[in-house]
Amino acid sequence: MTSCFFNGCANLVAPHSTKCLFHHHRGICLVDACHNQVYARSLCVRHGGKRQCQFDGCTLNSRVGNFCTKHGPTDAVRRCSHDGCSSQAHLRGKCFRHGGSRFCKVDGCVTYARNRGFCARHTPKGPTAKPDHPVKIEQVEVNRVETTDMMLAPFTKSCWMQQALLHVEPIMEVEQAHTDWWHSQLTSMQGWGEVIQLLED
């Protein structure tokens, strides 16, 4: 197998494709022998997918209207309010150098805040996939419902449901007849016998 069509991608190609699974929805630049992704108008950035600055002799990409930040109109880009500074303003009308930024929330850290008030080193990790503690169900009311194998079929192949039940500690106060009925229904389905055994233990 060969690697993906795009520059810098060493992933293997997907079956019946010239691109890997990660890039399979990305367009290819129209210019012959170009291995870049489309940015706009079926062209990559290098071949005109991004508009260039309209100032004579400038080859930078346009960012403010039809001009780059260097040649754009001065009223379109906010400038630092500090005397003699022409840098772009970020916060409170000032550039980073003159106080237009926030520092990390961690005491003693003098690095600029980048994410949610923290620097890259102190940014808290995202939410975890699993809860830190098992979930407890205080009380569950179960009503008897006539079901058929057809109604329960979608749940027999649901791995996520089986995994979810392994992490739940149910504390149920239900009538014994209803419990016996549900027990018989679930044990008859493929794979649920093990789940019930784990819950009973």
PDB file of N, CA and C in Angstrom, residues 94-198:
ATOM      1  N   LYS A  94      -4.416  47.878  23.752  1.00  0.00           N
ATOM      2  CA  LYS A  94      -2.954  47.854  23.827  1.00  0.00           C
ATOM      3  C   LYS A  94      -2.405  46.556  23.240  1.00  0.00           C
ATOM      4  N   CYS A  95      -1.148  46.617  22.806  1.00  0.00           N
ATOM      5  CA  CYS A  95      -0.477  45.417  22.299  1.00  0.00           C
ATOM      6  C   CYS A  95       0.022  44.593  23.492  1.00  0.00           C
ATOM      7  N   PHE A  96       0.559  43.408  23.226  1.00  0.00           N
ATOM      8  CA  PHE A  96       1.064  42.552  24.301  1.00  0.00           C
ATOM      9  C   PHE A  96       2.141  43.258  25.120  1.00  0.00           C
ATOM     10  N   ARG A  97       3.057  43.941  24.440  1.00  0.00           N
ATOM     11  CA  ARG A  97       4.183  44.582  25.110  1.00  0.00           C
ATOM     12  C   ARG A  97       3.743  45.660  26.097  1.00  0.00           C
ATOM     13  N   HIS A  98       2.633  46.333  25.812  1.00  0.00           N
ATOM     14  CA  HIS A  98       2.194  47.454  26.654  1.00  0.00           C
ATOM     15  C   HIS A  98       0.973  47.129  27.517  1.00  0.00           C
ATOM     16  N   GLY A  99       0.746  45.863  27.789  1.00  0.00           N
ATOM     17  CA  GLY A  99      -0.310  45.480  28.728  1.00  0.00           C
ATOM     18  C   GLY A  99      -1.611  45.035  28.097  1.00  0.00           C
ATOM     19  N   GLY A 100      -1.590  44.691  26.832  1.00  0.00           N
ATOM     20  CA  GLY A 100      -2.814  44.249  26.165  1.00  0.00           C
ATOM     21  C   GLY A 100      -3.007  42.756  26.229  1.00  0.00           C
ATOM     22  N   SER A 101      -2.593  42.156  27.316  1.00  0.00           N
ATOM     23  CA  SER A 101      -2.768  40.708  27.466  1.00  0.00           C
ATOM     24  C   SER A 101      -2.987  40.385  28.930  1.00  0.00           C
ATOM     25  N   ARG A 102      -3.367  39.170  29.176  1.00  0.00           N
ATOM     26  CA  ARG A 102      -3.554  38.697  30.547  1.00  0.00           C
ATOM     27  C   ARG A 102      -2.471  37.676  30.840  1.00  0.00           C
ATOM     28  N   PHE A 103      -2.078  37.621  32.089  1.00  0.00           N
ATOM     29  CA  PHE A 103      -1.133  36.602  32.500  1.00  0.00           C
ATOM     30  C   PHE A 103      -1.900  35.397  33.027  1.00  0.00           C
ATOM     31  N   CYS A 104      -1.211  34.290  33.102  1.00  0.00           N
ATOM     32  CA  CYS A 104      -1.788  33.034  33.587  1.00  0.00           C
ATOM     33  C   CYS A 104      -2.376  33.235  34.987  1.00  0.00           C
ATOM     34  N   LYS A 105      -3.495  32.563  35.261  1.00  0.00           N
ATOM     35  CA  LYS A 105      -4.182  32.674  36.552  1.00  0.00           C
ATOM     36  C   LYS A 105      -3.412  32.030  37.701  1.00  0.00           C
ATOM     37  N   VAL A 106      -2.451  31.155  37.384  1.00  0.00           N
ATOM     38  CA  VAL A 106      -1.701  30.465  38.431  1.00  0.00           C
ATOM     39  C   VAL A 106      -0.769  31.464  39.116  1.00  0.00           C
ATOM     40  N   ASP A 107      -0.805  31.491  40.447  1.00  0.00           N
ATOM     41  CA  ASP A 107       0.027  32.435  41.208  1.00  0.00           C
ATOM     42  C   ASP A 107       1.501  32.234  40.882  1.00  0.00           C
ATOM     43  N   GLY A 108       2.181  33.331  40.597  1.00  0.00           N
ATOM     44  CA  GLY A 108       3.611  33.282  40.329  1.00  0.00           C
ATOM     45  C   GLY A 108       3.978  33.019  38.877  1.00  0.00           C
ATOM     46  N   CYS A 109       3.028  32.662  38.044  1.00  0.00           N
ATOM     47  CA  CYS A 109       3.312  32.389  36.627  1.00  0.00           C
ATOM     48  C   CYS A 109       3.198  33.698  35.846  1.00  0.00           C
ATOM     49  N   VAL A 110       4.244  34.042  35.094  1.00  0.00           N
ATOM     50  CA  VAL A 110       4.257  35.296  34.340  1.00  0.00           C
ATOM     51  C   VAL A 110       4.124  35.052  32.834  1.00  0.00           C
ATOM     52  N   THR A 111       3.661  33.870  32.460  1.00  0.00           N
ATOM     53  CA  THR A 111       3.446  33.553  31.050  1.00  0.00           C
ATOM     54  C   THR A 111       2.083  34.086  30.622  1.00  0.00           C
ATOM     55  N   TYR A 112       1.973  34.497  29.360  1.00  0.00           N
ATOM     56  CA  TYR A 112       0.706  35.019  28.850  1.00  0.00           C
ATOM     57  C   TYR A 112      -0.362  33.926  28.832  1.00  0.00           C
ATOM     58  N   ALA A 113      -1.580  34.317  29.173  1.00  0.00           N
ATOM     59  CA  ALA A 113      -2.713  33.386  29.143  1.00  0.00           C
ATOM     60  C   ALA A 113      -3.087  33.111  27.696  1.00  0.00           C
ATOM     61  N   ARG A 114      -3.324  31.853  27.383  1.00  0.00           N
ATOM     62  CA  ARG A 114      -3.675  31.455  26.027  1.00  0.00           C
ATOM     63  C   ARG A 114      -5.034  30.769  25.948  1.00  0.00           C
ATOM     64  N   ASN A 115      -5.401  30.066  26.992  1.00  0.00           N
ATOM     65  CA  ASN A 115      -6.611  29.259  26.939  1.00  0.00           C
ATOM     66  C   ASN A 115      -7.346  29.329  28.272  1.00  0.00           C
ATOM     67  N   ARG A 116      -8.536  29.912  28.281  1.00  0.00           N
ATOM     68  CA  ARG A 116      -9.383  30.009  29.468  1.00  0.00           C
ATOM     69  C   ARG A 116      -8.665  30.648  30.654  1.00  0.00           C
ATOM     70  N   GLY A 117      -7.785  31.613  30.384  1.00  0.00           N
ATOM     71  CA  GLY A 117      -7.093  32.323  31.443  1.00  0.00           C
ATOM     72  C   GLY A 117      -5.827  31.656  31.934  1.00  0.00           C
ATOM     73  N   PHE A 118      -5.419  30.564  31.296  1.00  0.00           N
ATOM     74  CA  PHE A 118      -4.215  29.845  31.694  1.00  0.00           C
ATOM     75  C   PHE A 118      -3.211  29.811  30.548  1.00  0.00           C
ATOM     76  N   CYS A 119      -1.931  29.685  30.886  1.00  0.00           N
ATOM     77  CA  CYS A 119      -0.914  29.485  29.859  1.00  0.00           C
ATOM     78  C   CYS A 119      -0.989  28.025  29.402  1.00  0.00           C
ATOM     79  N   ALA A 120      -0.227  27.686  28.371  1.00  0.00           N
ATOM     80  CA  ALA A 120      -0.278  26.324  27.829  1.00  0.00           C
ATOM     81  C   ALA A 120       0.124  25.285  28.876  1.00  0.00           C
ATOM     82  N   ARG A 121       1.094  25.614  29.727  1.00  0.00           N
ATOM     83  CA  ARG A 121       1.566  24.660  30.726  1.00  0.00           C
ATOM     84  C   ARG A 121       0.539  24.404  31.822  1.00  0.00           C
ATOM     85  N   HIS A 122      -0.251  25.412  32.194  1.00  0.00           N
ATOM     86  CA  HIS A 122      -1.194  25.282  33.310  1.00  0.00           C
ATOM     87  C   HIS A 122      -2.648  25.100  32.892  1.00  0.00           C
ATOM     88  N   THR A 123      -2.918  24.971  31.598  1.00  0.00           N
ATOM     89  CA  THR A 123      -4.297  24.776  31.147  1.00  0.00           C
ATOM     90  C   THR A 123      -4.822  23.459  31.696  1.00  0.00           C
ATOM     91  N   PRO A 124      -5.957  23.474  32.385  1.00  0.00           N
ATOM     92  CA  PRO A 124      -6.505  22.228  32.925  1.00  0.00           C
ATOM     93  C   PRO A 124      -6.899  21.285  31.801  1.00  0.00           C
ATOM     94  N   LYS A 125      -6.768  20.022  32.071  1.00  0.00           N
ATOM     95  CA  LYS A 125      -7.160  19.010  31.097  1.00  0.00           C
ATOM     96  C   LYS A 125      -8.661  19.077  30.887  1.00  0.00           C
ATOM     97  N   GLY A 126      -9.112  18.611  29.700  1.00  0.00           N
ATOM     98  CA  GLY A 126     -10.533  18.612  29.370  1.00  0.00           C
ATOM     99  C   GLY A 126     -11.303  17.639  30.236  1.00  0.00           C
ATOM    100  N   PRO A 127     -12.630  17.598  30.083  1.00  0.00           N
ATOM    101  CA  PRO A 127     -13.446  16.680  30.883  1.00  0.00           C
ATOM    102  C   PRO A 127     -13.083  15.235  30.570  1.00  0.00           C
ATOM    103  N   THR A 128     -13.045  14.419  31.608  1.00  0.00           N
ATOM    104  CA  THR A 128     -12.700  13.017  31.408  1.00  0.00           C
ATOM    105  C   THR A 128     -13.881  12.256  30.851  1.00  0.00           C
ATOM    106  N   ALA A 129     -13.573  11.182  30.145  1.00  0.00           N
ATOM    107  CA  ALA A 129     -14.620  10.380  29.528  1.00  0.00           C
ATOM    108  C   ALA A 129     -15.397   9.594  30.577  1.00  0.00           C
ATOM    109  N   LYS A 130     -14.700   9.166  31.653  1.00  0.00           N
ATOM    110  CA  LYS A 130     -15.355   8.374  32.679  1.00  0.00           C
ATOM    111  C   LYS A 130     -15.494   9.200  33.950  1.00  0.00           C
ATOM    112  N   PRO A 131     -16.608   9.054  34.669  1.00  0.00           N
ATOM    113  CA  PRO A 131     -16.738   9.777  35.933  1.00  0.00           C
ATOM    114  C   PRO A 131     -15.758   9.232  36.959  1.00  0.00           C
ATOM    115  N   ASP A 132     -15.362  10.070  37.919  1.00  0.00           N
ATOM    116  CA  ASP A 132     -14.420   9.656  38.949  1.00  0.00           C
ATOM    117  C   ASP A 132     -15.042   8.686  39.949  1.00  0.00           C
ATOM    118  N   HIS A 133     -16.339   8.700  40.070  1.00  0.00           N
ATOM    119  CA  HIS A 133     -17.013   7.851  41.029  1.00  0.00           C
ATOM    120  C   HIS A 133     -18.209   7.180  40.352  1.00  0.00           C
ATOM    121  N   PRO A 134     -18.593   5.990  40.829  1.00  0.00           N
ATOM    122  CA  PRO A 134     -19.745   5.320  40.210  1.00  0.00           C
ATOM    123  C   PRO A 134     -21.041   6.080  40.472  1.00  0.00           C
ATOM    124  N   VAL A 135     -21.942   5.963  39.540  1.00  0.00           N
ATOM    125  CA  VAL A 135     -23.236   6.624  39.637  1.00  0.00           C
ATOM    126  C   VAL A 135     -24.179   5.726  40.423  1.00  0.00           C
ATOM    127  N   LYS A 136     -24.927   6.314  41.346  1.00  0.00           N
ATOM    128  CA  LYS A 136     -25.887   5.532  42.123  1.00  0.00           C
ATOM    129  C   LYS A 136     -27.291   5.996  41.791  1.00  0.00           C
ATOM    130  N   ILE A 137     -28.166   5.044  41.587  1.00  0.00           N
ATOM    131  CA  ILE A 137     -29.568   5.344  41.330  1.00  0.00           C
ATOM    132  C   ILE A 137     -30.301   5.144  42.643  1.00  0.00           C
ATOM    133  N   GLU A 138     -30.889   6.206  43.156  1.00  0.00           N
ATOM    134  CA  GLU A 138     -31.535   6.138  44.462  1.00  0.00           C
ATOM    135  C   GLU A 138     -32.772   5.253  44.457  1.00  0.00           C
ATOM    136  N   GLN A 139     -33.655   5.478  43.528  1.00  0.00           N
ATOM    137  CA  GLN A 139     -34.881   4.701  43.496  1.00  0.00           C
ATOM    138  C   GLN A 139     -35.371   4.646  42.056  1.00  0.00           C
ATOM    139  N   VAL A 140     -35.739   3.459  41.648  1.00  0.00           N
ATOM    140  CA  VAL A 140     -36.221   3.283  40.282  1.00  0.00           C
ATOM    141  C   VAL A 140     -37.574   2.609  40.342  1.00  0.00           C
ATOM    142  N   GLU A 141     -38.514   3.184  39.666  1.00  0.00           N
ATOM    143  CA  GLU A 141     -39.843   2.603  39.610  1.00  0.00           C
ATOM    144  C   GLU A 141     -39.968   1.863  38.285  1.00  0.00           C
ATOM    145  N   VAL A 142     -40.246   0.577  38.356  1.00  0.00           N
ATOM    146  CA  VAL A 142     -40.322  -0.225  37.142  1.00  0.00           C
ATOM    147  C   VAL A 142     -41.764  -0.650  36.924  1.00  0.00           C
ATOM    148  N   ASN A 143     -42.283  -0.338  35.768  1.00  0.00           N
ATOM    149  CA  ASN A 143     -43.620  -0.789  35.394  1.00  0.00           C
ATOM    150  C   ASN A 143     -43.489  -1.934  34.410  1.00  0.00           C
ATOM    151  N   ARG A 144     -44.334  -2.924  34.580  1.00  0.00           N
ATOM    152  CA  ARG A 144     -44.271  -4.072  33.691  1.00  0.00           C
ATOM    153  C   ARG A 144     -44.800  -3.671  32.322  1.00  0.00           C
ATOM    154  N   VAL A 145     -43.996  -3.981  31.319  1.00  0.00           N
ATOM    155  CA  VAL A 145     -44.362  -3.675  29.939  1.00  0.00           C
ATOM    156  C   VAL A 145     -44.199  -4.950  29.133  1.00  0.00           C
ATOM    157  N   GLU A 146     -45.204  -5.256  28.347  1.00  0.00           N
ATOM    158  CA  GLU A 146     -45.101  -6.427  27.482  1.00  0.00           C
ATOM    159  C   GLU A 146     -44.147  -6.097  26.342  1.00  0.00           C
ATOM    160  N   THR A 147     -43.110  -6.890  26.205  1.00  0.00           N
ATOM    161  CA  THR A 147     -42.151  -6.659  25.130  1.00  0.00           C
ATOM    162  C   THR A 147     -42.029  -7.901  24.276  1.00  0.00           C
ATOM    163  N   THR A 148     -41.533  -7.692  23.116  1.00  0.00           N
ATOM    164  CA  THR A 148     -41.259  -8.809  22.214  1.00  0.00           C
ATOM    165  C   THR A 148     -39.772  -8.812  21.928  1.00  0.00           C
ATOM    166  N   ASP A 149     -39.285  -9.913  21.370  1.00  0.00           N
ATOM    167  CA  ASP A 149     -37.869  -9.981  21.007  1.00  0.00           C
ATOM    168  C   ASP A 149     -37.512  -8.895  20.005  1.00  0.00           C
ATOM    169  N   MET A 150     -38.479  -8.522  19.169  1.00  0.00           N
ATOM    170  CA  MET A 150     -38.243  -7.486  18.161  1.00  0.00           C
ATOM    171  C   MET A 150     -37.969  -6.137  18.830  1.00  0.00           C
ATOM    172  N   MET A 151     -38.676  -5.841  19.930  1.00  0.00           N
ATOM    173  CA  MET A 151     -38.490  -4.573  20.625  1.00  0.00           C
ATOM    174  C   MET A 151     -37.145  -4.529  21.348  1.00  0.00           C
ATOM    175  N   LEU A 152     -36.680  -5.668  21.851  1.00  0.00           N
ATOM    176  CA  LEU A 152     -35.439  -5.710  22.612  1.00  0.00           C
ATOM    177  C   LEU A 152     -34.214  -5.922  21.735  1.00  0.00           C
ATOM    178  N   ALA A 153     -34.394  -6.226  20.459  1.00  0.00           N
ATOM    179  CA  ALA A 153     -33.279  -6.525  19.561  1.00  0.00           C
ATOM    180  C   ALA A 153     -32.226  -5.423  19.497  1.00  0.00           C
ATOM    181  N   PRO A 154     -32.601  -4.139  19.440  1.00  0.00           N
ATOM    182  CA  PRO A 154     -31.554  -3.118  19.346  1.00  0.00           C
ATOM    183  C   PRO A 154     -30.616  -3.091  20.545  1.00  0.00           C
ATOM    184  N   PHE A 155     -31.073  -3.564  21.708  1.00  0.00           N
ATOM    185  CA  PHE A 155     -30.252  -3.499  22.908  1.00  0.00           C
ATOM    186  C   PHE A 155     -29.295  -4.673  23.036  1.00  0.00           C
ATOM    187  N   THR A 156     -29.517  -5.739  22.272  1.00  0.00           N
ATOM    188  CA  THR A 156     -28.668  -6.919  22.409  1.00  0.00           C
ATOM    189  C   THR A 156     -27.287  -6.698  21.824  1.00  0.00           C
ATOM    190  N   LYS A 157     -27.140  -5.786  20.879  1.00  0.00           N
ATOM    191  CA  LYS A 157     -25.846  -5.557  20.237  1.00  0.00           C
ATOM    192  C   LYS A 157     -25.236  -4.217  20.633  1.00  0.00           C
ATOM    193  N   SER A 158     -25.766  -3.577  21.651  1.00  0.00           N
ATOM    194  CA  SER A 158     -25.273  -2.259  22.047  1.00  0.00           C
ATOM    195  C   SER A 158     -24.151  -2.405  23.061  1.00  0.00           C
ATOM    196  N   CYS A 159     -22.920  -2.309  22.589  1.00  0.00           N
ATOM    197  CA  CYS A 159     -21.763  -2.416  23.482  1.00  0.00           C
ATOM    198  C   CYS A 159     -21.736  -1.268  24.481  1.00  0.00           C
ATOM    199  N   TRP A 160     -22.138  -0.078  24.032  1.00  0.00           N
ATOM    200  CA  TRP A 160     -22.097   1.082  24.926  1.00  0.00           C
ATOM    201  C   TRP A 160     -23.036   0.898  26.096  1.00  0.00           C
ATOM    202  N   MET A 161     -24.193   0.222  25.844  1.00  0.00           N
ATOM    203  CA  MET A 161     -25.149   0.022  26.930  1.00  0.00           C
ATOM    204  C   MET A 161     -24.594  -0.987  27.928  1.00  0.00           C
ATOM    205  N   GLN A 162     -23.956  -2.042  27.410  1.00  0.00           N
ATOM    206  CA  GLN A 162     -23.364  -3.024  28.301  1.00  0.00           C
ATOM    207  C   GLN A 162     -22.273  -2.380  29.149  1.00  0.00           C
ATOM    208  N   GLN A 163     -21.436  -1.532  28.525  1.00  0.00           N
ATOM    209  CA  GLN A 163     -20.386  -0.839  29.264  1.00  0.00           C
ATOM    210  C   GLN A 163     -20.981   0.098  30.318  1.00  0.00           C
ATOM    211  N   ALA A 164     -22.049   0.794  29.952  1.00  0.00           N
ATOM    212  CA  ALA A 164     -22.678   1.733  30.882  1.00  0.00           C
ATOM    213  C   ALA A 164     -23.220   1.005  32.103  1.00  0.00           C
ATOM    214  N   LEU A 165     -23.813  -0.153  31.884  1.00  0.00           N
ATOM    215  CA  LEU A 165     -24.370  -0.901  33.001  1.00  0.00           C
ATOM    216  C   LEU A 165     -23.285  -1.413  33.937  1.00  0.00           C
ATOM    217  N   LEU A 166     -22.085  -1.637  33.423  1.00  0.00           N
ATOM    218  CA  LEU A 166     -21.000  -2.097  34.279  1.00  0.00           C
ATOM    219  C   LEU A 166     -20.541  -1.007  35.250  1.00  0.00           C
ATOM    220  N   HIS A 167     -20.765   0.277  34.897  1.00  0.00           N
ATOM    221  CA  HIS A 167     -20.314   1.380  35.733  1.00  0.00           C
ATOM    222  C   HIS A 167     -21.400   1.899  36.667  1.00  0.00           C
ATOM    223  N   VAL A 168     -22.576   1.337  36.644  1.00  0.00           N
ATOM    224  CA  VAL A 168     -23.678   1.832  37.458  1.00  0.00           C
ATOM    225  C   VAL A 168     -23.898   0.890  38.632  1.00  0.00           C
ATOM    226  N   GLU A 169     -24.060   1.449  39.810  1.00  0.00           N
ATOM    227  CA  GLU A 169     -24.404   0.665  40.987  1.00  0.00           C
ATOM    228  C   GLU A 169     -25.867   0.911  41.307  1.00  0.00           C
ATOM    229  N   PRO A 170     -26.748   0.081  40.803  1.00  0.00           N
ATOM    230  CA  PRO A 170     -28.165   0.360  41.055  1.00  0.00           C
ATOM    231  C   PRO A 170     -28.581  -0.003  42.478  1.00  0.00           C
ATOM    232  N   ILE A 171     -29.347   0.876  43.090  1.00  0.00           N
ATOM    233  CA  ILE A 171     -29.985   0.597  44.378  1.00  0.00           C
ATOM    234  C   ILE A 171     -31.470   0.728  44.104  1.00  0.00           C
ATOM    235  N   MET A 172     -32.118  -0.395  43.899  1.00  0.00           N
ATOM    236  CA  MET A 172     -33.503  -0.354  43.460  1.00  0.00           C
ATOM    237  C   MET A 172     -34.426  -0.970  44.503  1.00  0.00           C
ATOM    238  N   GLU A 173     -35.562  -0.343  44.633  1.00  0.00           N
ATOM    239  CA  GLU A 173     -36.619  -0.884  45.466  1.00  0.00           C
ATOM    240  C   GLU A 173     -37.799  -1.154  44.552  1.00  0.00           C
ATOM    241  N   VAL A 174     -37.879  -2.363  44.058  1.00  0.00           N
ATOM    242  CA  VAL A 174     -38.947  -2.730  43.138  1.00  0.00           C
ATOM    243  C   VAL A 174     -39.585  -4.020  43.621  1.00  0.00           C
ATOM    244  N   GLU A 175     -40.761  -4.268  43.116  1.00  0.00           N
ATOM    245  CA  GLU A 175     -41.452  -5.492  43.502  1.00  0.00           C
ATOM    246  C   GLU A 175     -40.692  -6.698  42.967  1.00  0.00           C
ATOM    247  N   GLN A 176     -40.686  -7.785  43.713  1.00  0.00           N
ATOM    248  CA  GLN A 176     -39.932  -8.975  43.341  1.00  0.00           C
ATOM    249  C   GLN A 176     -40.441  -9.571  42.033  1.00  0.00           C
ATOM    250  N   ALA A 177     -41.736  -9.505  41.784  1.00  0.00           N
ATOM    251  CA  ALA A 177     -42.292 -10.076  40.552  1.00  0.00           C
ATOM    252  C   ALA A 177     -41.743  -9.348  39.329  1.00  0.00           C
ATOM    253  N   HIS A 178     -41.665  -8.022  39.410  1.00  0.00           N
ATOM    254  CA  HIS A 178     -41.117  -7.253  38.284  1.00  0.00           C
ATOM    255  C   HIS A 178     -39.646  -7.559  38.091  1.00  0.00           C
ATOM    256  N   THR A 179     -38.904  -7.701  39.204  1.00  0.00           N
ATOM    257  CA  THR A 179     -37.481  -8.015  39.119  1.00  0.00           C
ATOM    258  C   THR A 179     -37.276  -9.360  38.448  1.00  0.00           C
ATOM    259  N   ASP A 180     -38.068 -10.357  38.845  1.00  0.00           N
ATOM    260  CA  ASP A 180     -37.949 -11.683  38.238  1.00  0.00           C
ATOM    261  C   ASP A 180     -38.269 -11.641  36.755  1.00  0.00           C
ATOM    262  N   TRP A 181     -39.274 -10.862  36.360  1.00  0.00           N
ATOM    263  CA  TRP A 181     -39.654 -10.780  34.945  1.00  0.00           C
ATOM    264  C   TRP A 181     -38.522 -10.169  34.122  1.00  0.00           C
ATOM    265  N   TRP A 182     -37.949  -9.039  34.614  1.00  0.00           N
ATOM    266  CA  TRP A 182     -36.847  -8.396  33.892  1.00  0.00           C
ATOM    267  C   TRP A 182     -35.628  -9.312  33.848  1.00  0.00           C
ATOM    268  N   HIS A 183     -35.376 -10.018  34.944  1.00  0.00           N
ATOM    269  CA  HIS A 183     -34.241 -10.938  34.995  1.00  0.00           C
ATOM    270  C   HIS A 183     -34.379 -12.010  33.924  1.00  0.00           C
ATOM    271  N   SER A 184     -35.576 -12.574  33.799  1.00  0.00           N
ATOM    272  CA  SER A 184     -35.781 -13.621  32.788  1.00  0.00           C
ATOM    273  C   SER A 184     -35.663 -13.056  31.377  1.00  0.00           C
ATOM    274  N   GLN A 185     -36.143 -11.819  31.150  1.00  0.00           N
ATOM    275  CA  GLN A 185     -36.047 -11.205  29.820  1.00  0.00           C
ATOM    276  C   GLN A 185     -34.593 -10.944  29.435  1.00  0.00           C
ATOM    277  N   LEU A 186     -33.831 -10.397  30.366  1.00  0.00           N
ATOM    278  CA  LEU A 186     -32.451 -10.035  30.050  1.00  0.00           C
ATOM    279  C   LEU A 186     -31.535 -11.244  29.928  1.00  0.00           C
ATOM    280  N   THR A 187     -31.725 -12.266  30.776  1.00  0.00           N
ATOM    281  CA  THR A 187     -30.855 -13.440  30.695  1.00  0.00           C
ATOM    282  C   THR A 187     -31.085 -14.231  29.426  1.00  0.00           C
ATOM    283  N   SER A 188     -32.269 -14.104  28.830  1.00  0.00           N
ATOM    284  CA  SER A 188     -32.531 -14.828  27.584  1.00  0.00           C
ATOM    285  C   SER A 188     -31.828 -14.181  26.390  1.00  0.00           C
ATOM    286  N   MET A 189     -31.422 -12.926  26.532  1.00  0.00           N
ATOM    287  CA  MET A 189     -30.743 -12.238  25.428  1.00  0.00           C
ATOM    288  C   MET A 189     -29.249 -12.518  25.484  1.00  0.00           C
ATOM    289  N   GLN A 190     -28.634 -12.555  24.316  1.00  0.00           N
ATOM    290  CA  GLN A 190     -27.224 -12.865  24.197  1.00  0.00           C
ATOM    291  C   GLN A 190     -26.361 -11.799  24.875  1.00  0.00           C
ATOM    292  N   GLY A 191     -25.467 -12.220  25.779  1.00  0.00           N
ATOM    293  CA  GLY A 191     -24.528 -11.305  26.402  1.00  0.00           C
ATOM    294  C   GLY A 191     -25.005 -10.652  27.684  1.00  0.00           C
ATOM    295  N   TRP A 192     -26.292 -10.644  27.954  1.00  0.00           N
ATOM    296  CA  TRP A 192     -26.808  -9.937  29.122  1.00  0.00           C
ATOM    297  C   TRP A 192     -26.688 -10.760  30.402  1.00  0.00           C
ATOM    298  N   GLY A 193     -26.533 -12.059  30.264  1.00  0.00           N
ATOM    299  CA  GLY A 193     -26.370 -12.898  31.444  1.00  0.00           C
ATOM    300  C   GLY A 193     -25.149 -12.487  32.256  1.00  0.00           C
ATOM    301  N   GLU A 194     -24.046 -12.168  31.541  1.00  0.00           N
ATOM    302  CA  GLU A 194     -22.816 -11.743  32.215  1.00  0.00           C
ATOM    303  C   GLU A 194     -23.010 -10.399  32.914  1.00  0.00           C
ATOM    304  N   VAL A 195     -23.745  -9.495  32.281  1.00  0.00           N
ATOM    305  CA  VAL A 195     -23.990  -8.179  32.865  1.00  0.00           C
ATOM    306  C   VAL A 195     -24.799  -8.325  34.145  1.00  0.00           C
ATOM    307  N   ILE A 196     -25.832  -9.144  34.098  1.00  0.00           N
ATOM    308  CA  ILE A 196     -26.683  -9.355  35.280  1.00  0.00           C
ATOM    309  C   ILE A 196     -25.877  -9.983  36.402  1.00  0.00           C
ATOM    310  N   GLN A 197     -25.020 -10.951  36.055  1.00  0.00           N
ATOM    311  CA  GLN A 197     -24.194 -11.599  37.066  1.00  0.00           C
ATOM    312  C   GLN A 197     -23.280 -10.577  37.747  1.00  0.00           C
ATOM    313  N   LEU A 198     -22.695  -9.677  36.967  1.00  0.00           N
ATOM    314  CA  LEU A 198     -21.828  -8.638  37.534  1.00  0.00           C
ATOM    315  C   LEU A 198     -22.608  -7.680  38.426  1.00  0.00           C
TER     316      LEU A 198
END
